mmCIF file of C-alpha atoms in Angstrom:
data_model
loop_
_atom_site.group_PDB
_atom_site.id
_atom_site.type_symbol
_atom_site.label_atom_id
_atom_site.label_comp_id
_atom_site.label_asym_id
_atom_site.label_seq_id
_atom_site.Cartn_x
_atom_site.Cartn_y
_atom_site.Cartn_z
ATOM 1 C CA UNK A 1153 93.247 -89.366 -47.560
ATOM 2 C CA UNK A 1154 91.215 -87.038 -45.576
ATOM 3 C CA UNK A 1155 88.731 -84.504 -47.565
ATOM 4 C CA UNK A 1156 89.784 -81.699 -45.028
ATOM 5 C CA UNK A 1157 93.185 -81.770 -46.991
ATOM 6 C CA UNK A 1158 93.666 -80.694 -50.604
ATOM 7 C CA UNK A 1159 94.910 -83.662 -52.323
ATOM 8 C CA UNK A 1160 95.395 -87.318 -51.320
ATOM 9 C CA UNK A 1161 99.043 -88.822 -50.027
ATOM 10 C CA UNK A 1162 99.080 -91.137 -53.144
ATOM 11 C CA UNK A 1163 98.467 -88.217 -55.446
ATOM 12 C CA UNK A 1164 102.367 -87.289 -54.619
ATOM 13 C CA UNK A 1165 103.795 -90.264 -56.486
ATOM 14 C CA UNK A 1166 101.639 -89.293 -59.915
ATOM 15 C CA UNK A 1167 102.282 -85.219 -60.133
ATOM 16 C CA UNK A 1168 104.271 -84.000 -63.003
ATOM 17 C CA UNK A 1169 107.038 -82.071 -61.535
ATOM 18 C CA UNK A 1170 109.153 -81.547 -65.102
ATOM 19 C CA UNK A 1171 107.965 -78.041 -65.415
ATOM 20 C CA UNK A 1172 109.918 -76.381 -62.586
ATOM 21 C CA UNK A 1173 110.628 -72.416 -61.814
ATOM 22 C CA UNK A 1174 114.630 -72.756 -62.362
ATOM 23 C CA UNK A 1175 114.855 -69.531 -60.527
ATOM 24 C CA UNK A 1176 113.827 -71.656 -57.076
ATOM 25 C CA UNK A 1177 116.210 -73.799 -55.485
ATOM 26 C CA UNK A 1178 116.217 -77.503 -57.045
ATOM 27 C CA UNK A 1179 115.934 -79.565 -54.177
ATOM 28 C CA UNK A 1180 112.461 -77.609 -53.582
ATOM 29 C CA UNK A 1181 111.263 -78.671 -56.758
ATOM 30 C CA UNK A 1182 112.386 -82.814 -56.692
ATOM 31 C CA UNK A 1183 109.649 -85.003 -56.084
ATOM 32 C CA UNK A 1184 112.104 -87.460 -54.606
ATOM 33 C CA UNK A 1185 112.521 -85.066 -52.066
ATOM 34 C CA UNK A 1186 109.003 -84.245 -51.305
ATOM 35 C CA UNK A 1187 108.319 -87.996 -50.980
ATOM 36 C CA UNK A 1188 111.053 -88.464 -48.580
ATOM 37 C CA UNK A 1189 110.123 -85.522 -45.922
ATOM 38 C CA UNK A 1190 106.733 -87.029 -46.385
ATOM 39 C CA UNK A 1191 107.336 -90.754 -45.881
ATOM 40 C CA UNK A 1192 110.076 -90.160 -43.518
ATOM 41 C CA UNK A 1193 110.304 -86.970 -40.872
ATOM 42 C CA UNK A 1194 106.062 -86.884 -41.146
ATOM 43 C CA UNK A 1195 105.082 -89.944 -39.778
ATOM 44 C CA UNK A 1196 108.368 -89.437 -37.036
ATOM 45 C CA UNK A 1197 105.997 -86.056 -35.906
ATOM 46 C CA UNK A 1198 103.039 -87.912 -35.862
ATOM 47 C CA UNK A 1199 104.163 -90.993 -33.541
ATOM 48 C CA UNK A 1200 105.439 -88.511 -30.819
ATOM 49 C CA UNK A 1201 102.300 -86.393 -30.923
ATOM 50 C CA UNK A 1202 100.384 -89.476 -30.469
ATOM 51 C CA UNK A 1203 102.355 -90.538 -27.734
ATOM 52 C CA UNK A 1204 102.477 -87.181 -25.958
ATOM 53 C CA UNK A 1205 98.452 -86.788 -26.517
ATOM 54 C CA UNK A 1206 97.882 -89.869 -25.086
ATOM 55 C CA UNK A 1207 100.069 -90.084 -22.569
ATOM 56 C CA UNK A 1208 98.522 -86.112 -21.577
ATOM 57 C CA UNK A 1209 95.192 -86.391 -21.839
ATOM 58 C CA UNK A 1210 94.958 -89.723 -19.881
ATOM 59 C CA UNK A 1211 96.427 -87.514 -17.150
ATOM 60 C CA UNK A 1212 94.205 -85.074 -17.260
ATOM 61 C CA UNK A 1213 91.318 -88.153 -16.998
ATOM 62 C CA UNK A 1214 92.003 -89.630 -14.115
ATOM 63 C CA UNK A 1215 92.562 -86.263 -12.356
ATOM 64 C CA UNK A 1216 89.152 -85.268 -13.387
ATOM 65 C CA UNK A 1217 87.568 -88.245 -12.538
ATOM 66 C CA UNK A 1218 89.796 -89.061 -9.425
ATOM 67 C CA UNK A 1219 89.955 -85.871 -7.475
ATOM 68 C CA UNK A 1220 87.768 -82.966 -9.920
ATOM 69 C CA UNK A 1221 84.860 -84.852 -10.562
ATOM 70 C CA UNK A 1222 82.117 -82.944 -13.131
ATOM 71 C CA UNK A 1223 80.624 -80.504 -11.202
ATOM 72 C CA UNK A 1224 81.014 -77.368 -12.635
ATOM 73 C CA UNK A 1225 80.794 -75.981 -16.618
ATOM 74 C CA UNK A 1226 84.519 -76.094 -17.723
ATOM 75 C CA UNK A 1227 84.871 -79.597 -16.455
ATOM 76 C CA UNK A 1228 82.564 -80.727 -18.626
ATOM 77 C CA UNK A 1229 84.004 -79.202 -21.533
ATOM 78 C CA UNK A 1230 87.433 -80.360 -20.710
ATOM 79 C CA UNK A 1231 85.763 -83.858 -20.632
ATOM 80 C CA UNK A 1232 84.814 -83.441 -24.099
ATOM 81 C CA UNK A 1233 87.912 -81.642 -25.256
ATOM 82 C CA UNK A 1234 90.117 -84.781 -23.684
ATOM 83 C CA UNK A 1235 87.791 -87.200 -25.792
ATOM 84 C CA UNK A 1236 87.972 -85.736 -29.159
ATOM 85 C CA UNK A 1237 91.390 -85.136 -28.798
ATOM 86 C CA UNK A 1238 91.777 -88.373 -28.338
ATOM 87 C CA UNK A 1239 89.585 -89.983 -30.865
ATOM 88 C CA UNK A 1240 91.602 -87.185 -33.450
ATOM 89 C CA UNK A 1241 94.958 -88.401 -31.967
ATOM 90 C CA UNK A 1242 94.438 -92.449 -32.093
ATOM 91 C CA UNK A 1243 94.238 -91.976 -35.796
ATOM 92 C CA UNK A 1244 97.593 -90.431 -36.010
ATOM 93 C CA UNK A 1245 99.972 -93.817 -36.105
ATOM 94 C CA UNK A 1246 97.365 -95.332 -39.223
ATOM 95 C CA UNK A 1247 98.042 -91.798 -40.785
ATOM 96 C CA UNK A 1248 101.618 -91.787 -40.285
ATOM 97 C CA UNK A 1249 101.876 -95.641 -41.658
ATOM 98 C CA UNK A 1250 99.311 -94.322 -44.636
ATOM 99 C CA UNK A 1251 102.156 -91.659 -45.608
ATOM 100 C CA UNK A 1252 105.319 -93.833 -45.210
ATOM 101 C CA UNK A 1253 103.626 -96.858 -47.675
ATOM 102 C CA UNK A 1254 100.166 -97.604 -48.356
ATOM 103 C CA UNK A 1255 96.771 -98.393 -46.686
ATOM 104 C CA UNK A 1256 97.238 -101.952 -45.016
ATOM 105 C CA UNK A 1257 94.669 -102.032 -42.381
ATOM 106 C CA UNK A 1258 92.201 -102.955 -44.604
ATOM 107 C CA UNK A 1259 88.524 -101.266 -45.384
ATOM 108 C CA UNK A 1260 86.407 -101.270 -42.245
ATOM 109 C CA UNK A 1261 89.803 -99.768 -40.537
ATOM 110 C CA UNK A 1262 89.568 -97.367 -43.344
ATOM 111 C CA UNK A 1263 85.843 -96.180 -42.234
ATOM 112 C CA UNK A 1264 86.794 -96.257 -38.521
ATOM 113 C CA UNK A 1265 89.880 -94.168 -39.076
ATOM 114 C CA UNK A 1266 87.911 -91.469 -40.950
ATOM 115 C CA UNK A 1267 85.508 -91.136 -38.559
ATOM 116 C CA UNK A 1268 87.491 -91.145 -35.941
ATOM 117 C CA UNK A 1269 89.574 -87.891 -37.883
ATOM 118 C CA UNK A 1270 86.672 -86.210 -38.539
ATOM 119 C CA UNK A 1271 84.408 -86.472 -35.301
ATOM 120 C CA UNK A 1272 87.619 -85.444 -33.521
ATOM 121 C CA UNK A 1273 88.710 -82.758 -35.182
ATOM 122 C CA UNK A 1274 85.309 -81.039 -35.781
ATOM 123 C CA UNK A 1275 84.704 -81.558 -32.006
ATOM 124 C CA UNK A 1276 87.572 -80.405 -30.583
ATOM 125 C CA UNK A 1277 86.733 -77.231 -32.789
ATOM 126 C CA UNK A 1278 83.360 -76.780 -31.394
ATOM 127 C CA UNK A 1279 84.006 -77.487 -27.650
ATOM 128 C CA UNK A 1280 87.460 -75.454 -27.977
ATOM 129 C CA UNK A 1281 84.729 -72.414 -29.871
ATOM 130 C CA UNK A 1282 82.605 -73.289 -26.454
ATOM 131 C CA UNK A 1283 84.990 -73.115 -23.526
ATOM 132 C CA UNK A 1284 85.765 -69.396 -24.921
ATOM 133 C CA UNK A 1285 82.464 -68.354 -24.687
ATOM 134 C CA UNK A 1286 82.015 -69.951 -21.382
ATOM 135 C CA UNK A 1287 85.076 -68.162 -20.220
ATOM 136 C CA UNK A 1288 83.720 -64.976 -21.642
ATOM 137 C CA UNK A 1289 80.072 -65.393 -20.135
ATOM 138 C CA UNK A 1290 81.150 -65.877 -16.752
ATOM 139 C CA UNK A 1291 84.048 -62.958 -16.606
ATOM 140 C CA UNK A 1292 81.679 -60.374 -18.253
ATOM 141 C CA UNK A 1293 78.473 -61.780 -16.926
ATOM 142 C CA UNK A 1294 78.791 -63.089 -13.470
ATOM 143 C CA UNK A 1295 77.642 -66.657 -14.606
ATOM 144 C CA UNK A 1296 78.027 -69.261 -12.035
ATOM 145 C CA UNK A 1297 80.157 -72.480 -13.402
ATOM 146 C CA UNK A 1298 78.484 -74.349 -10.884
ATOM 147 C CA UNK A 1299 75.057 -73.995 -11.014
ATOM 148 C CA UNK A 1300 72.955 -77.061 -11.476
ATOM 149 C CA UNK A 1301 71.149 -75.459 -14.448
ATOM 150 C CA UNK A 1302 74.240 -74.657 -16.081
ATOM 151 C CA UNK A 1303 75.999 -77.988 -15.640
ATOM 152 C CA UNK A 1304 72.667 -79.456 -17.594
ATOM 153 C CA UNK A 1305 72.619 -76.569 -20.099
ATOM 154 C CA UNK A 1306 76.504 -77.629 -20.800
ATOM 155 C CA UNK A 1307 75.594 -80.984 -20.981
ATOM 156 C CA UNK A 1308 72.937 -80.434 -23.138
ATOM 157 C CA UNK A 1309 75.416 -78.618 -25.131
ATOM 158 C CA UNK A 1310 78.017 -80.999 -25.324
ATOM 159 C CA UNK A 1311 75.588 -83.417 -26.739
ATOM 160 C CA UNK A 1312 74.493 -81.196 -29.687
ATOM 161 C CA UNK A 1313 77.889 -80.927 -30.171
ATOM 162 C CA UNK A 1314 78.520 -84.363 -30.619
ATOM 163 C CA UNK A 1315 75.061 -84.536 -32.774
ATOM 164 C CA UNK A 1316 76.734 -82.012 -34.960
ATOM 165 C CA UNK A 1317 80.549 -83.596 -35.467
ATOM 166 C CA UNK A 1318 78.845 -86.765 -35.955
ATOM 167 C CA UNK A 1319 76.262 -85.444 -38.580
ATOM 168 C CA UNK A 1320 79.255 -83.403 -40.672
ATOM 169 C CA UNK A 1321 81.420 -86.358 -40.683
ATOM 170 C CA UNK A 1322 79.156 -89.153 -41.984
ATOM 171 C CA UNK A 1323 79.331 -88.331 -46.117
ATOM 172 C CA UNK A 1324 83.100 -89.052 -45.577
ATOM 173 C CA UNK A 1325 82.585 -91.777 -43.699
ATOM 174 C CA UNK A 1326 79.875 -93.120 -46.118
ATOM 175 C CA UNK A 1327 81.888 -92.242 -49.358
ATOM 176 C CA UNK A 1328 85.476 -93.881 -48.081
ATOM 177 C CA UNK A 1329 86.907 -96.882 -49.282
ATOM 178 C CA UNK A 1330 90.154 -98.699 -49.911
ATOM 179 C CA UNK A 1331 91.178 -99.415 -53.530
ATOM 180 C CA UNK A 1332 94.449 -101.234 -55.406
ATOM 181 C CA UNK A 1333 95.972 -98.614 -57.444
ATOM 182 C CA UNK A 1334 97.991 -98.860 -60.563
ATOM 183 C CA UNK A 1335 101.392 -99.193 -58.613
ATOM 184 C CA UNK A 1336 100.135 -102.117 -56.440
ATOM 185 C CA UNK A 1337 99.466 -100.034 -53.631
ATOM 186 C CA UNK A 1338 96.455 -99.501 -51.541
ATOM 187 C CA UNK A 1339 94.269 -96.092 -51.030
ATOM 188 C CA UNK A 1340 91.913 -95.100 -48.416
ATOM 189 C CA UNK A 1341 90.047 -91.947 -49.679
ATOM 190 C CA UNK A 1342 87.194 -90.994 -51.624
ATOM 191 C CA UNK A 1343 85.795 -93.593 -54.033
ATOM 192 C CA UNK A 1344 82.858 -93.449 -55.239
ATOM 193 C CA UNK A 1345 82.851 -90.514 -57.116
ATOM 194 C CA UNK A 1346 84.285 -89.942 -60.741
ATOM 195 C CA UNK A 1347 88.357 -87.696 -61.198
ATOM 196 C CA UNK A 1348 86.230 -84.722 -61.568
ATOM 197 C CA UNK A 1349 83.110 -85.273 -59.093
ATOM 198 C CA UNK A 1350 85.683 -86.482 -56.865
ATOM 199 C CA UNK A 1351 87.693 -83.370 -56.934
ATOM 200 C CA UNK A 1352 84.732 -81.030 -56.900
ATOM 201 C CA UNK A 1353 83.717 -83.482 -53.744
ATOM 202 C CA UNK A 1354 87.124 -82.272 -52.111
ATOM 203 C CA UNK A 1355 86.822 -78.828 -52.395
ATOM 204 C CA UNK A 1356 83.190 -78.614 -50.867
ATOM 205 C CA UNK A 1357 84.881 -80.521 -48.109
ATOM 206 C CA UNK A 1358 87.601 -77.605 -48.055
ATOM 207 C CA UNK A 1359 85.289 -74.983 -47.783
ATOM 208 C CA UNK A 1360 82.874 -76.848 -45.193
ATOM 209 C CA UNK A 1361 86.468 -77.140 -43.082
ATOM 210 C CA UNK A 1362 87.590 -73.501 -43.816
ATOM 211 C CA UNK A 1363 84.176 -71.743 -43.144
ATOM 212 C CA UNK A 1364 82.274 -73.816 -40.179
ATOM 213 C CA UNK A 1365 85.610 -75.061 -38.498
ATOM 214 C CA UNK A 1366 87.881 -71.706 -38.883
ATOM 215 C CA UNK A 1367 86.160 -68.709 -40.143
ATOM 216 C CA UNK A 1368 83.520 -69.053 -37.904
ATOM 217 C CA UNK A 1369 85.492 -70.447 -34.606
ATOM 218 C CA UNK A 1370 87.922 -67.658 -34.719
ATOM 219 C CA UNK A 1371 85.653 -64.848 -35.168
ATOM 220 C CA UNK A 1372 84.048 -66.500 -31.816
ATOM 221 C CA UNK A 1373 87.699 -66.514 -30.180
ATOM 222 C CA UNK A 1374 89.012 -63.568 -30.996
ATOM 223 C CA UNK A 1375 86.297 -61.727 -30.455
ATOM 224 C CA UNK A 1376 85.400 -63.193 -26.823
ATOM 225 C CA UNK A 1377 89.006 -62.802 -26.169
ATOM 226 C CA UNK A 1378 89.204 -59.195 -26.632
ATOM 227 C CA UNK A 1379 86.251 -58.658 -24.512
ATOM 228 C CA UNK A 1380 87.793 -60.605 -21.634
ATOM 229 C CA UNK A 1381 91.236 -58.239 -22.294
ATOM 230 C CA UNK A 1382 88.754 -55.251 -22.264
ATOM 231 C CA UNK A 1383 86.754 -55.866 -19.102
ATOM 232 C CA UNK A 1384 89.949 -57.014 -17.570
ATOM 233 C CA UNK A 1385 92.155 -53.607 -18.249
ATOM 234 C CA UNK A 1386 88.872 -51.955 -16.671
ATOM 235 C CA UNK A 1387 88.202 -53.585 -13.134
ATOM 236 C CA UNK A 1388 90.780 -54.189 -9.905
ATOM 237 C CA UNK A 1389 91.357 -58.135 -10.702
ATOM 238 C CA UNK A 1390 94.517 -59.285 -8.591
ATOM 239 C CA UNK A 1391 97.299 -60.531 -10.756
ATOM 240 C CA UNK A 1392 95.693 -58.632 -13.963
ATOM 241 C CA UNK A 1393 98.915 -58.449 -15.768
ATOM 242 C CA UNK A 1394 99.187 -62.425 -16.092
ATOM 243 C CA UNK A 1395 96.197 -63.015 -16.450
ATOM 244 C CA UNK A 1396 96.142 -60.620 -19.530
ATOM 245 C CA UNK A 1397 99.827 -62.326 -20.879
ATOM 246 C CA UNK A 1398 97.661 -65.740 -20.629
ATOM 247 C CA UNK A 1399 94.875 -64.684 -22.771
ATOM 248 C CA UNK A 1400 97.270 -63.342 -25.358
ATOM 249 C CA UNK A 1401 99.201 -66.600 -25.019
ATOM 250 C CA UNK A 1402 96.542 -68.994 -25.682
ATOM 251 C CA UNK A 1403 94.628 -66.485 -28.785
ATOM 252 C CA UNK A 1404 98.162 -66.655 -29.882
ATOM 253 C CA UNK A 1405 99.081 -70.172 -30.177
ATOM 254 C CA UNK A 1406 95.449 -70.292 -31.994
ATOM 255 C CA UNK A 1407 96.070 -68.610 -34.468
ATOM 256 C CA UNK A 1408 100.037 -69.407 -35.245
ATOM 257 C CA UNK A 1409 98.844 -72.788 -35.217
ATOM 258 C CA UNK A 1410 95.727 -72.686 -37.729
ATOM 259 C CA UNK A 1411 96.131 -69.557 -39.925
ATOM 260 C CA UNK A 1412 98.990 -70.745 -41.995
ATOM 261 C CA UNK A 1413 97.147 -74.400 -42.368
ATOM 262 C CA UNK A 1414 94.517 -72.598 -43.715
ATOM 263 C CA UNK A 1415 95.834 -70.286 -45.647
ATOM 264 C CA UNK A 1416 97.912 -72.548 -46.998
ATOM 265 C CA UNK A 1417 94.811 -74.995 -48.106
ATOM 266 C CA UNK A 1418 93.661 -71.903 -50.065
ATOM 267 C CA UNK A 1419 96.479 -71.619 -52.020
ATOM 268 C CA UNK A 1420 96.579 -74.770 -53.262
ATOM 269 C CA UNK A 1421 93.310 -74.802 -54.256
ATOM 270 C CA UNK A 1422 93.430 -71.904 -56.074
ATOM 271 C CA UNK A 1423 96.874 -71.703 -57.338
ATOM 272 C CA UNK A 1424 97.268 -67.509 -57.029
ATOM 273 C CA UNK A 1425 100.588 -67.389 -56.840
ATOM 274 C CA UNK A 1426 102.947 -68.098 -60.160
ATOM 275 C CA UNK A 1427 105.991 -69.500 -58.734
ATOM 276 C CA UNK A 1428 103.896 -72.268 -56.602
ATOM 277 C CA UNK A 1429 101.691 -72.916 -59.953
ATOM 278 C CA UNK A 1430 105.689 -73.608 -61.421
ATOM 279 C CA UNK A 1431 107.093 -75.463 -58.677
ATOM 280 C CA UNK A 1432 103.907 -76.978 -56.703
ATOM 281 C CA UNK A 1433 105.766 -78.817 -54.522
ATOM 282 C CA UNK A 1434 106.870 -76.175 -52.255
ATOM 283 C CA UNK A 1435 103.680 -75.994 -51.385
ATOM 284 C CA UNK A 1436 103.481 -79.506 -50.378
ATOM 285 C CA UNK A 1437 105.778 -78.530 -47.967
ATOM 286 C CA UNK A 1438 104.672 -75.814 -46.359
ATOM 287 C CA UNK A 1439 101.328 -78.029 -45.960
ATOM 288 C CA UNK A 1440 102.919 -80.566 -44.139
ATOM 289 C CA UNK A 1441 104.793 -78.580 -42.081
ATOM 290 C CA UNK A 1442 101.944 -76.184 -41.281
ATOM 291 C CA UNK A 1443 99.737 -79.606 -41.114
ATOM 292 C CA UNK A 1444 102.247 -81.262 -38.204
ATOM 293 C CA UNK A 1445 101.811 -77.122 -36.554
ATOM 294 C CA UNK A 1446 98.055 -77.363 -36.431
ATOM 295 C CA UNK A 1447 98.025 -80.933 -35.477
ATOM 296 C CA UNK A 1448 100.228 -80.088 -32.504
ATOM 297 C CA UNK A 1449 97.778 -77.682 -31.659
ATOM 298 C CA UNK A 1450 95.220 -79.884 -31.368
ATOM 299 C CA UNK A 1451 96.659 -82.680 -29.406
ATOM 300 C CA UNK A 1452 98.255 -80.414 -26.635
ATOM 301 C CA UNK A 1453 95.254 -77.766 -26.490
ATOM 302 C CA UNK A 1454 93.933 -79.669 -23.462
ATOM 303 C CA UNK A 1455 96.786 -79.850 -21.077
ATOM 304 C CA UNK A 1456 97.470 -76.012 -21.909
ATOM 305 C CA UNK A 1457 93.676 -75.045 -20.598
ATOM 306 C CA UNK A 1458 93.958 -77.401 -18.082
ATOM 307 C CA UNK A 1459 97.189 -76.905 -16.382
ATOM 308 C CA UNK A 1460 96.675 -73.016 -16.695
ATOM 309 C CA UNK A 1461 94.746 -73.447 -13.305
ATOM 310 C CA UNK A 1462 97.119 -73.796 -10.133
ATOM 311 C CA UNK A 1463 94.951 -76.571 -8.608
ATOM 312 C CA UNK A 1464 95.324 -79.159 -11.686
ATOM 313 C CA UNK A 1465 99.237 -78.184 -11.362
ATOM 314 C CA UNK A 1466 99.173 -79.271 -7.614
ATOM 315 C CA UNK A 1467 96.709 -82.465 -9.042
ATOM 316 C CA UNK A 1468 99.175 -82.916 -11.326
ATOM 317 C CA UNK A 1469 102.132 -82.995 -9.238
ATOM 318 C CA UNK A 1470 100.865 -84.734 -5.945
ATOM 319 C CA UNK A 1471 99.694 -87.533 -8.309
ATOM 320 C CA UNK A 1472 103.465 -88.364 -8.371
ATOM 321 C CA UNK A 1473 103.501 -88.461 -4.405
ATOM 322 C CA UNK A 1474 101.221 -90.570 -2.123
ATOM 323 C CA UNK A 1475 102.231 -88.096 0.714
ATOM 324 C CA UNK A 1476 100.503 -85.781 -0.682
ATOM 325 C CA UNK A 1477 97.677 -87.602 -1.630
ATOM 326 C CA UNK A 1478 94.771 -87.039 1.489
ATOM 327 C CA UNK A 1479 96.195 -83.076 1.247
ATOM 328 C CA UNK A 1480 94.855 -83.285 -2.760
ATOM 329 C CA UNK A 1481 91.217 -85.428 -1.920
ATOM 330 C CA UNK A 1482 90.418 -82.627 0.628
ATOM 331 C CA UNK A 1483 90.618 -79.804 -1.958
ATOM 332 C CA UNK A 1484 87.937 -78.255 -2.961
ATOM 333 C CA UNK A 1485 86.074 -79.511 -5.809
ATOM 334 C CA UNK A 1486 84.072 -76.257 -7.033
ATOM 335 C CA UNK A 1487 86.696 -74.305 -8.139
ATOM 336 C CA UNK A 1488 86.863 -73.628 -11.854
ATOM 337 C CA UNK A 1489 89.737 -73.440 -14.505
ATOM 338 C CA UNK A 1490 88.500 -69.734 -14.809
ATOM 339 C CA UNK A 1491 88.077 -68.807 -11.141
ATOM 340 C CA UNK A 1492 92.271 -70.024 -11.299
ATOM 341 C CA UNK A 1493 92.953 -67.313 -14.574
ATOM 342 C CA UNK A 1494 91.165 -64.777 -12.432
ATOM 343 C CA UNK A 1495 93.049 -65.767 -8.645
ATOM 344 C CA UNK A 1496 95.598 -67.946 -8.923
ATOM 345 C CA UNK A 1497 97.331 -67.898 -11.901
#
């Protein structure tokens, strides 16, 4: 369905599975099988991220709007984060209906759907690339979060951002379409183009994904990460030791969650290894299961950089409790999801 995965959900139901490695377990090798994780415990993943992402990031709205308001850097950014994880997570229930059957929300649902995916996705990448550095910048540089310069420089930002998610997701957008297969079904993928120009399409989609939206964001990440360790075994910071365990945490979870997709993407596209060339579907498997991994990453990124600050946590839990409520509007409203890594967490 979407060019940012190697094959299409429909191609499942026309792959030649006859020539098998006997030497792997059968049930690995069944395309019955494959179809049925696919069509059945897939779309069960999807509908509870959706629901949790939602339900999460709707939170994490009205406490920003509510009580937090936009006044400093990493506000902003979890703004943005909260939006395209939404606009990636809306498309999840059309997705998981796509894999079960067919496409049945016709073609202009079929547009908004992509778009949706892709502008999400590539978003949350960039703004997730973006609160690193920010967190980075202001531990190892003294920048001020609150700054009215910076607030406009990270709007400014965000905006380019949007420019840029926007610009990299319109070919797909343009290029999708819903079609009537053979079987009676319906499609929503890439149509316009020819088997083999559609194919060739695909994998300069692939490497687009794999070289702007992971080679390049992790290399950010990781890198800013270990600076922020560095600086932070160096200097007196109170509570050092979490705050070190939290950094590892969340470079961790990054990269458990999108390595293997990625990695996995690569092999099928190039088909190194003999046994997967023999018995393909096992890595069909691994894709979805490493696909539902990375996708869980994405939808509850935001509520783990959010609620790693002490004052969303109290947000959080006085929003339950009207008592509570004039102690949380007095707070105050300058503090910073990085000033509560450095003192509070």
């Amino acid at each position: 369905m979407w060019t940012t995965e190697p094959y299409d959900y429909d191609f499942i139901s026309s792959t030649d599975y006859t020539d098998v490695n006997t030497d792997l377990p059968i049930s690995f090798c069944e395309k019955e099988d494959l179809q049925s994780f696919s069509s059945f415990y897939v779309p069960i993943v999807f509908y509870i991220l959706f629901f949790f992402s939602i339900t999460g990031n709707m939170l994490i709205l009205i406490i920003l709007v509510k009580w937090e308001k936009f006044n400093t850097v990493t506000n902003i950014f979890i703004l943005n984060l909260v939006i395209s994880d939404v606009l990636f997570s809306v498309t999840l229930p059309f997705t998981a209906v796509y894999i079960s059957s067919s496409w049945i929300f016709g073609n202009l649902m079929c547009k908004m759907t992509t778009a949706f995916y892709f502008s999400g996705f590539q978003s949350f990448v960039i703004f997730l690339t973006l609160m690193t550095v920010d967190q980075y910048l202001m531990i190892l540089h003294s920048w001020s979060s609150t700054s009215r310069s910076r607030i406009q420089y990270a709007i400014n930002i965000s905006v380019i951002a949007w420019c840029l998610s926007i610009m990299f997701s319109l070919p797909d957008v343009i290029l999708s379409s819903t079609k009537e297969i053979d079987s009676g079904e319906t499609v929503c993928e890439i149509l316009t183009f020819e088997d083999d120009q559609k194919k060739w399409w695909i994998e300069i989609g692939h490497y687009k994904h794999f070289s702007l939206f992971f080679i390049v964001p992790i290399v950010i990440i990781v890198a800013c990460y270990i600076g922020i360790a560095l600086k932070l075994t160096t200097c007196n910071i109170r509570r050092k030791a979490k705050v070190l365990k939290l950094i590892f945490v969340i470079a961790f979870l990054f990269l458990l969650c999108w390595v293997p997709y990625n990695i996995t993407m690569i092999l099928m596209f190039q088909e190194t290894i003999e046994s997967f060339k023999n018995c393909y579907s096992i890595l069909h498997y691994l894709f979805y299961i490493f696909q539902m991994l990375l996708y869980f990453h994405c939808c509850t990124n935001p509520l783990l950089y959010t609620f790693l600050g002490t004052k969303f946590r109290r947000y959080f839990s006085c929003s339950f409790s009207r008592l509570c409520l004039p102690r949380v509007m007095s707070m105050e409203h300058d503090m910073s999801l990085r000033t509560s890594m450095l003192n509070a967490v």
